[in-house]
mmCIF file of C-alpha atoms in Angstrom:
data_model
loop_
_atom_site.group_PDB
_atom_site.id
_atom_site.type_symbol
_atom_site.label_atom_id
_atom_site.label_comp_id
_atom_site.label_asym_id
_atom_site.label_seq_id
_atom_site.Cartn_x
_atom_site.Cartn_y
_atom_site.Cartn_z
ATOM 1 C CA GLY A 25 10.637 106.348 -8.673
ATOM 2 C CA GLN A 26 9.129 105.756 -5.290
ATOM 3 C CA ALA A 27 5.449 104.814 -5.122
ATOM 4 C CA ARG A 28 3.324 107.545 -3.537
ATOM 5 C CA LEU A 29 0.693 106.064 -1.248
ATOM 6 C CA LEU A 30 -2.909 106.911 -0.515
ATOM 7 C CA GLU A 31 -4.132 105.468 2.780
ATOM 8 C CA LEU A 32 -7.573 104.928 4.294
ATOM 9 C CA ARG A 33 -7.274 105.251 8.080
ATOM 10 C CA ARG A 34 -9.603 104.843 11.058
ATOM 11 C CA LYS A 35 -10.251 108.319 12.488
ATOM 12 C CA SER A 36 -10.201 107.284 16.145
ATOM 13 C CA ASP A 37 -6.641 105.928 16.211
ATOM 14 C CA GLY A 38 -5.061 106.453 12.770
ATOM 15 C CA HIS A 39 -4.857 102.714 12.069
ATOM 16 C CA VAL A 40 -4.272 102.065 8.342
ATOM 17 C CA LEU A 41 -7.230 100.084 6.958
ATOM 18 C CA SER A 42 -6.059 100.032 3.337
ATOM 19 C CA ALA A 43 -3.309 101.536 1.191
ATOM 20 C CA VAL A 44 -2.861 101.877 -2.556
ATOM 21 C CA ALA A 45 -0.160 103.347 -4.761
ATOM 22 C CA ALA A 46 -1.181 106.449 -6.692
ATOM 23 C CA ALA A 47 0.069 104.865 -9.935
ATOM 24 C CA SER A 48 -1.907 101.624 -9.400
ATOM 25 C CA SER A 49 -5.098 100.465 -11.091
ATOM 26 C CA PHE A 50 -6.998 101.335 -7.876
ATOM 27 C CA VAL A 51 -6.661 105.034 -8.734
ATOM 28 C CA SER A 52 -8.213 106.563 -11.830
ATOM 29 C CA ILE A 53 -8.606 110.128 -13.039
ATOM 30 C CA GLU A 54 -12.028 111.319 -14.203
ATOM 31 C CA GLY A 55 -11.797 114.922 -15.330
ATOM 32 C CA ALA A 56 -10.549 116.968 -12.382
ATOM 33 C CA ALA A 57 -11.289 114.196 -9.864
ATOM 34 C CA ALA A 58 -9.221 111.255 -8.723
ATOM 35 C CA VAL A 59 -11.280 108.174 -7.876
ATOM 36 C CA ILE A 60 -9.687 105.835 -5.342
ATOM 37 C CA ALA A 61 -10.872 102.270 -4.718
ATOM 38 C CA PHE A 62 -9.480 101.010 -1.412
ATOM 39 C CA PRO A 63 -9.445 97.204 -1.109
ATOM 40 C CA SER A 64 -10.045 95.816 2.358
ATOM 41 C CA ARG A 65 -10.549 92.450 4.004
ATOM 42 C CA GLN A 66 -13.404 93.599 6.198
ATOM 43 C CA VAL A 67 -16.373 95.893 5.835
ATOM 44 C CA VAL A 68 -15.236 99.384 6.727
ATOM 45 C CA SER A 69 -17.714 101.531 8.631
ATOM 46 C CA GLY A 70 -17.591 104.505 10.954
ATOM 47 C CA ALA A 71 -15.364 107.562 10.806
ATOM 48 C CA VAL A 72 -12.359 107.277 8.504
ATOM 49 C CA TYR A 73 -9.964 109.651 6.803
ATOM 50 C CA VAL A 74 -7.685 109.582 3.774
ATOM 51 C CA THR A 75 -4.044 110.614 3.606
ATOM 52 C CA VAL A 76 -2.291 111.311 0.314
ATOM 53 C CA GLU A 77 1.488 111.496 0.066
ATOM 54 C CA ALA A 78 2.901 114.685 -1.401
ATOM 55 C CA GLY A 79 3.628 114.263 -5.094
ATOM 56 C CA ALA A 80 1.032 111.527 -5.586
ATOM 57 C CA PHE A 81 -0.582 113.640 -8.313
ATOM 58 C CA VAL A 82 0.879 116.137 -10.763
ATOM 59 C CA SER A 83 -0.907 119.018 -12.476
ATOM 60 C CA LYS A 84 -1.455 118.535 -16.220
ATOM 61 C CA THR A 85 -1.059 122.242 -16.857
ATOM 62 C CA ASP A 86 2.225 123.089 -15.139
ATOM 63 C CA GLN A 87 3.516 119.743 -13.770
ATOM 64 C CA SER A 88 3.378 121.051 -10.190
ATOM 65 C CA ALA A 89 3.091 118.344 -7.540
ATOM 66 C CA PHE A 90 0.010 117.929 -5.327
ATOM 67 C CA ALA A 91 0.931 119.013 -1.792
ATOM 68 C CA GLY A 92 -0.698 115.967 -0.216
ATOM 69 C CA VAL A 93 -3.032 115.467 2.737
ATOM 70 C CA ALA A 94 -1.205 114.420 5.911
ATOM 71 C CA ASP A 95 -3.747 115.109 8.656
ATOM 72 C CA ARG A 96 -7.339 114.120 9.467
ATOM 73 C CA SER A 97 -8.854 117.031 7.504
ATOM 74 C CA TRP A 98 -10.333 114.775 4.791
ATOM 75 C CA TRP A 99 -12.579 112.586 6.926
ATOM 76 C CA PHE A 100 -16.055 111.163 6.519
ATOM 77 C CA GLU A 101 -18.413 108.492 7.832
ATOM 78 C CA LEU A 102 -18.905 105.181 6.053
ATOM 79 C CA GLN A 103 -22.098 103.197 6.544
ATOM 80 C CA ALA A 104 -21.546 99.731 5.141
ATOM 81 C CA GLY A 105 -24.122 96.969 5.260
ATOM 82 C CA LEU A 106 -23.201 93.603 6.721
ATOM 83 C CA GLY A 107 -24.189 91.909 3.464
ATOM 84 C CA CYS A 108 -21.053 93.396 1.951
ATOM 85 C CA ALA A 109 -18.925 91.051 4.046
ATOM 86 C CA SER A 110 -20.064 87.871 2.333
ATOM 87 C CA MET A 111 -17.394 85.200 2.263
ATOM 88 C CA MET A 112 -16.789 83.034 -0.765
ATOM 89 C CA ARG A 113 -14.341 80.167 -0.804
ATOM 90 C CA GLY A 114 -13.608 77.617 -3.463
ATOM 91 C CA GLN A 115 -11.193 74.735 -3.842
ATOM 92 C CA ASP A 116 -8.712 76.882 -5.757
ATOM 93 C CA GLU A 117 -9.558 80.199 -4.079
ATOM 94 C CA PRO A 118 -8.800 80.020 -0.357
ATOM 95 C CA GLN A 119 -9.006 83.775 0.147
ATOM 96 C CA ALA A 120 -12.152 85.540 1.292
ATOM 97 C CA GLN A 121 -13.727 88.184 -0.891
ATOM 98 C CA SER A 122 -12.906 91.796 -0.310
ATOM 99 C CA GLY A 123 -14.914 94.983 -0.466
ATOM 100 C CA LEU A 124 -13.819 98.042 -2.368
ATOM 101 C CA HIS A 125 -14.479 101.416 -0.826
ATOM 102 C CA SER A 126 -14.675 104.050 -3.524
ATOM 103 C CA VAL A 127 -13.873 107.626 -2.584
ATOM 104 C CA ASN A 128 -14.014 110.636 -4.875
ATOM 105 C CA ILE A 129 -11.126 112.962 -4.028
ATOM 106 C CA SER A 130 -12.935 116.080 -5.238
ATOM 107 C CA GLN A 131 -15.944 115.607 -2.946
ATOM 108 C CA SER A 132 -14.595 115.316 0.579
ATOM 109 C CA GLU A 133 -18.049 115.317 2.198
ATOM 110 C CA GLN A 134 -19.374 112.276 0.357
ATOM 111 C CA ALA A 135 -18.212 108.708 0.091
ATOM 112 C CA THR A 136 -19.833 105.536 -1.124
ATOM 113 C CA THR A 137 -19.067 101.916 -0.467
ATOM 114 C CA TYR A 138 -19.716 98.953 -2.691
ATOM 115 C CA CYS A 139 -18.602 95.368 -2.935
ATOM 116 C CA ASP A 140 -16.282 93.946 -5.533
ATOM 117 C CA MET A 141 -16.167 90.220 -6.268
ATOM 118 C CA ARG A 142 -12.427 89.954 -6.884
ATOM 119 C CA PHE A 143 -10.355 87.896 -4.488
ATOM 120 C CA ASP A 144 -7.622 89.211 -2.200
ATOM 121 C CA GLY A 145 -4.973 87.444 -4.263
ATOM 122 C CA ALA A 146 -5.862 89.587 -7.294
ATOM 123 C CA TYR A 147 -4.929 92.792 -5.510
ATOM 124 C CA THR A 148 -1.628 94.595 -5.756
ATOM 125 C CA LEU A 149 -1.671 97.109 -2.940
ATOM 126 C CA ILE A 150 1.702 98.720 -3.599
ATOM 127 C CA GLY A 151 2.988 98.979 -7.146
#
């Protein structure tokens, strides 16, 4: 089947900052919440919003598809520190480090950012 995408977009102009497939390792289910970790090459800050393609999630009880989020209704502010943008290069690792921006789908008013030490080359954005 076709991969259903979740996208982190800049609120001011809709520019896609990061995208992950719903069935990828960047999305996990914890109880009734979906936790999404958006990889990015730069520190994301300011107003952003998340879009979710219809059918990205399916109900466990009746197999009905999630309707999706196509507009700017799920938006929030990210305040990321500059220390999160540390660069790390090695002889065999030419890529810069990326930050992961973790968003809990059940709490639209709150979002947290943190840094992950994996390299860009380890990411599979669309699976």
